[in-house]
Amino acid sequence: MKTSFSGIILVLLIQLGFVLSYKEYLFKTCSSSGFCHRNREFARNVQRATNFVPQYAIDPKSVEVDPELYVIKGQVLKHLAQLGKSVQLPFELTLLDKNNVRFQIFEDRSTAQPKNALVNTARYNETTKWSFKTDQVTIERVKDEKVIKDENHVSFQFGKDGKYRAELSYSPVRLVIYAGDEAQLVMNDNNFLNYEHFRTENENSKHLSPYESDFDMFSESFKETRHDKIPMGPESISSDFTFKGFKHVYGIPEHADSFNLKDTTGSDLPYRLFNVDIFEYVPNSRMPMYGSIPFLLASKPGVSVGLFWINSADTFIDINKKHEKDTSTHWMSENGVLDVVLTVGERPEDINESYGSLTGYVQLPPLFSLGYHQCRWNYNDEKDVLNINSLFDEHQIPYDVIWLDVDYADSRKYFTWQPEKFPDPEGMLKELDITGRNLVLIIDTHLKTGYSLSDTIREKEITIKDSENKTFVGQCWPGEAVWLDSMNPASQEFWDEQHALSDENTFMGRFSTNFYIWNDMNEPSIFDGIETTSLKSNLHYGNWEHRSVHNVFGLTFHEATYKALVKRLESTERQRPFILTRSFYAGSQRTAAMWTGDNMSKWEYLKASIPMVLTLGVSGMPFAGADVGGFFGDPSKELLTRWYQTGIWYPFFRAHAHIDSRRREPWVPGGSYTSIIRDAIRLRYALLPMWYTSFFESSQTGVPVLKPTFYDNLNNIESYDIEDQFYLGNSGILVKPVTDEGASSTEIYLPDEQIYYDFTGGCISNRSYQLTEPGFITKDVLLADIPMLLKGGSIVAAKNRYRRSSHLMANDPYTLTVALDKDGDASGRLYVDDGSSFNYERGEYLYLNFTANKTSIASTAENNSAFAESLGNIKVEKLQLLGRRDITEAKAECDGETWNLSFKTEGANTIVTNPKLPVNKNWTVHLQSDGSSQSAEEEDKPKGALSSGLLVSVGAILASSAAALKYFSIL
Ligand code: NOJ
């Protein structure tokens, strides 16, 4: 067994409890990272220079519009003053679909002589092969006649009515995106553009400009990276980008940090993107985590912009908010080509859509995967699994998936079972299937040495190799292991075989199909590696150094699993795979869900999870969640309860716990804690129709599944900083989870002057709020309360019956809740399909449009498919009309028939009981009113000052004795 020095230090420090100092010891900061150190130094020197002389300029004569491809091409010249010559760096400027302006700078290194002859000498330019949804991303034709070219610039207009313009200046090289006449996003505004061209160590000094540092160019000084020969020498790329007039920037996950990104000037830790196994990650930190999405969104009233830095190498991003109006950013990557996409639009949703048009939108997950997932490391054996399964029923708590961590496998050799503990996995899966439940199994990227499968991948030469092209061997869960190189096309066939469904007695061959996969440790995590991961000098297929592909590697692994599962499931009814990945990159949303890794059972981690999930959502990766309860440690009963009440709002909702933590399934805390947790989980299930609808919409347009508060009123700058509340998609449900210990009240921010109906815990009540300007309201909270509001103008569909799993809810009726806005209108959407197949892609779904005003409620279907036909027996069983006590008559009309509806007033609201409205037909409910009260808003409005001091109206606090009406009935 190979034990490294850092491994020994790790064990010692953990034993001594020095987790923080261990982290600082283990991971690089900017000053200890060669390329970050150099680029920051370069930026500092450029800023200090009194007579800065730009080193980079575009050769005007070289600029041409390629008549075939409509790409603007030319040469950037990097002037080397000491040598009196220039290096030619070819560039391309293209307009891609949906306002995406792409700028690339390349370097021809075909004649370079690396220190290691095995290394591919080209700059890695294949990140988009993995990250883009297809290599057919449409090039919007930048037609020659639309391009304006003179001796200093080249520019073109784009967007509807030519509203936007991209202008590339030659000297200094500067790319500016305009909306109208105003510059919005400027590349190289501060002259931080730096492209370290190839040179040998001997000649290096002659290649340096006076602004450059030569720190760690040809050898590393950080701990054990000293062995790294850095075969291509310095090859980093960097540039600054100024966001003009923007003070709010979001994205670049994954970090345990605020939603609106922080200023990093003066800190040794800019935001770092470098996928690492950072167990017990530190909240409020710019340290790297398990995944990377180099995409940043900036918003202000009227304009939003996006920046996608397409690079899979180690990357640091500095953010400077010290300017009065602007935010400037500095992007630095260890190698690769300079490849950046700049996007502009009116709203943040436009930017989400543009970014997703390149990397793809989130997969529409199988419906079951939006239910509750029960995990721990480990459920010990079949008996344990089936016992947990039946305890859920005993406690009448719905759940959809039980998970098995590494110890199901014999000696942690994935694709085997511990034979004594799991003698009949097939029987276990069948038992789960009776109630429509599923199993998820963990399969990591390493395979134990001395095991037939690791021998096979060695023989097939589909392993990650060391710098001498021999299979790399390191330490992970099974002890000594080797790693599958999922970047090698030949690995797919091997992977398919391991996951194939067949009659043969192979590991997965005979199983029923209600099981799915969890890909963990795919950063890749290597216990004796540098910074817990692969050596940068390791080699992948194509002789690419790991240095170039590190951040995208995890994606290649979970994508291989996705492809294998698609093949496995293609002959079955359950065709959509579900995969959870820990490591991710831009594009991972197409094939996997992610979670935020190894958090702790502490309040600060619960709080941090909300901005983290919001950040992932605006960065195109909405299927995200955090371990409910916290991975390490034992949560108090209160913390566990509050975590469930928060976790039901994670798009991916899973409880998980470390092997050393005590059991904490929902019934463990007991008494009222368990019943509150039960109510929370049932609320998740009641709202599954809204979750599924939000995912569908996200899968079509890239809109986040959890919508940040500021998206709802872009003119209100105050809401741009709100990071502890959100909307569930476009449903109008506004949620503010309680994340403070012992809280007895909470503040909710209303971003506009709309009516907000109290919807605590999903229950309708007699209360509504409306402020005269955006601000906070204060609500008292009990432990049982999940603070929720329903925004006026919304119609929400829910399924209120308790069932054991989402599968068993398929034929349940709906309850619609109608919340009119201040003008008396409302609308909502509901998406339904079979929940498991790809048939929706050929139109087999139902997408309903609900509309309402004071006199009617109507449903119209967007699609009349065979699937929609099959829903004939599913009805709306209840209509809840919020703030209406004025109804005197209600009639339904459908298919030429009309019938009277019964209804009753309950407090401030009217309930139409069992209207039997068929969900798959167009219908209208006609309402007659006596005009006595149109809505809660028109009721007596006690005026008063709430916590913010703003004037508000609290509408219709009527029938104060009436208890809140339960939104979901408990059977
Ligand atoms: C690390 C993962 O983050 C954690 O969730 C899992 O339980 C362990 N690996 C063991 O597989």
Coordinates of N, CA, C and O and ligand atoms in Angstrom, one line a residue, residues 277 290 375-377 405-406 414 442 444 477 518 520-521 582 595 597-598 627 631 654 656-659, ligand 1:
D277 N -12.4 16.6 -3.6 CA -13.1 15.9 -2.6 C -12.8 16.7 -1.3 O -11.8 16.5 -0.6
Y290 N -16.6 20.1 -5.2 CA -16.6 18.9 -6.1 C -16.9 19.1 -7.6 O -16.6 18.3 -8.4
C375 N -31.3 7.8 2.4 CA -29.9 7.2 2.2 C -29.2 7.2 3.5 O -29.6 8.0 4.4
R376 N -28.3 6.4 3.7 CA -27.3 6.5 4.8 C -26.1 5.6 4.4 O -26.3 4.7 3.6
W377 N -25.0 5.9 4.9 CA -23.8 5.0 4.7 C -23.7 4.2 6.0 O -23.2 4.7 7.0
D405 N -24.9 2.6 -0.1 CA -23.5 3.2 -0.2 C -22.5 2.1 -0.4 O -22.8 0.9 -0.4
V406 N -21.2 2.4 -0.3 CA -20.1 1.5 -0.7 C -20.1 0.1 -0.1 O -19.6 -0.8 -0.7
Y414 N -17.0 -2.6 -6.7 CA -18.3 -2.3 -7.3 C -18.6 -3.4 -8.4 O -17.8 -4.0 -8.9
I442 N -24.5 2.8 -5.3 CA -23.3 3.6 -5.6 C -22.3 2.8 -6.5 O -22.1 1.6 -6.2
D444 N -18.5 3.9 -8.0 CA -17.5 4.9 -8.1 C -16.6 4.7 -9.3 O -16.7 3.7 -10.0
W477 N -11.6 4.1 -1.6 CA -12.3 3.3 -0.6 C -11.9 1.8 -0.5 O -11.8 1.3 0.6
W518 N -25.6 5.9 -8.5 CA -25.0 7.1 -7.8 C -23.5 7.0 -8.2 O -22.8 6.1 -7.8
D520 N -20.1 8.5 -7.3 CA -19.5 9.4 -6.3 C -18.0 9.4 -6.6 O -17.5 8.7 -7.5
M521 N -17.3 10.3 -5.9 CA -15.8 10.3 -6.0 C -15.2 10.5 -7.4 O -14.1 10.1 -7.6
R582 N -21.4 13.4 -8.0 CA -20.8 14.4 -7.0 C -20.0 15.5 -7.8 O -20.1 16.6 -7.5
W595 N -25.5 16.6 -5.8 CA -25.7 17.1 -4.4 C -24.4 17.8 -3.9 O -23.4 17.6 -4.5
G597 N -22.4 17.4 -1.5 CA -21.3 16.7 -0.9 C -21.4 16.7 0.7 O -22.4 16.8 1.3
D598 N -20.2 16.6 1.2 CA -20.1 16.2 2.7 C -20.2 17.4 3.6 O -19.2 18.0 4.1
D627 N -27.3 17.2 1.6 CA -27.7 16.0 2.4 C -28.6 16.5 3.6 O -28.1 17.3 4.4
F631 N -24.2 15.5 6.7 CA -23.6 14.2 6.5 C -22.8 13.8 7.8 O -23.0 12.7 8.3
R654 N -32.9 14.5 -0.6 CA -32.3 13.2 -0.1 C -31.8 13.4 1.3 O -31.0 14.4 1.5
H656 N -29.1 11.9 4.0 CA -28.0 11.1 4.0 C -27.1 11.3 5.2 O -27.2 12.4 5.9
A657 N -26.4 10.3 5.7 CA -25.6 10.4 6.9 C -24.4 9.5 6.8 O -24.4 8.5 6.1
H658 N -23.3 10.0 7.5 CA -22.1 9.3 7.5 C -22.2 8.0 8.3 O -23.1 7.8 9.2
I659 N -21.3 7.1 8.0 CA -21.3 5.7 8.7 C -21.3 5.8 10.2 O -21.9 5.0 10.9
Ligands
NOJ1 C1 -18.2 10.4 -0.1 C2 -19.6 10.9 -0.4 O1 -19.6 12.3 -0.4 C3 -20.5 10.4 0.7 O2 -21.8 10.9 0.5 C4 -20.5 8.9 0.7 O3 -21.3 8.4 1.8 C5 -19.1 8.4 0.9 N1 -18.3 8.9 -0.1 C6 -19.0 6.9 1.0 O4 -19.3 6.4 -0.3

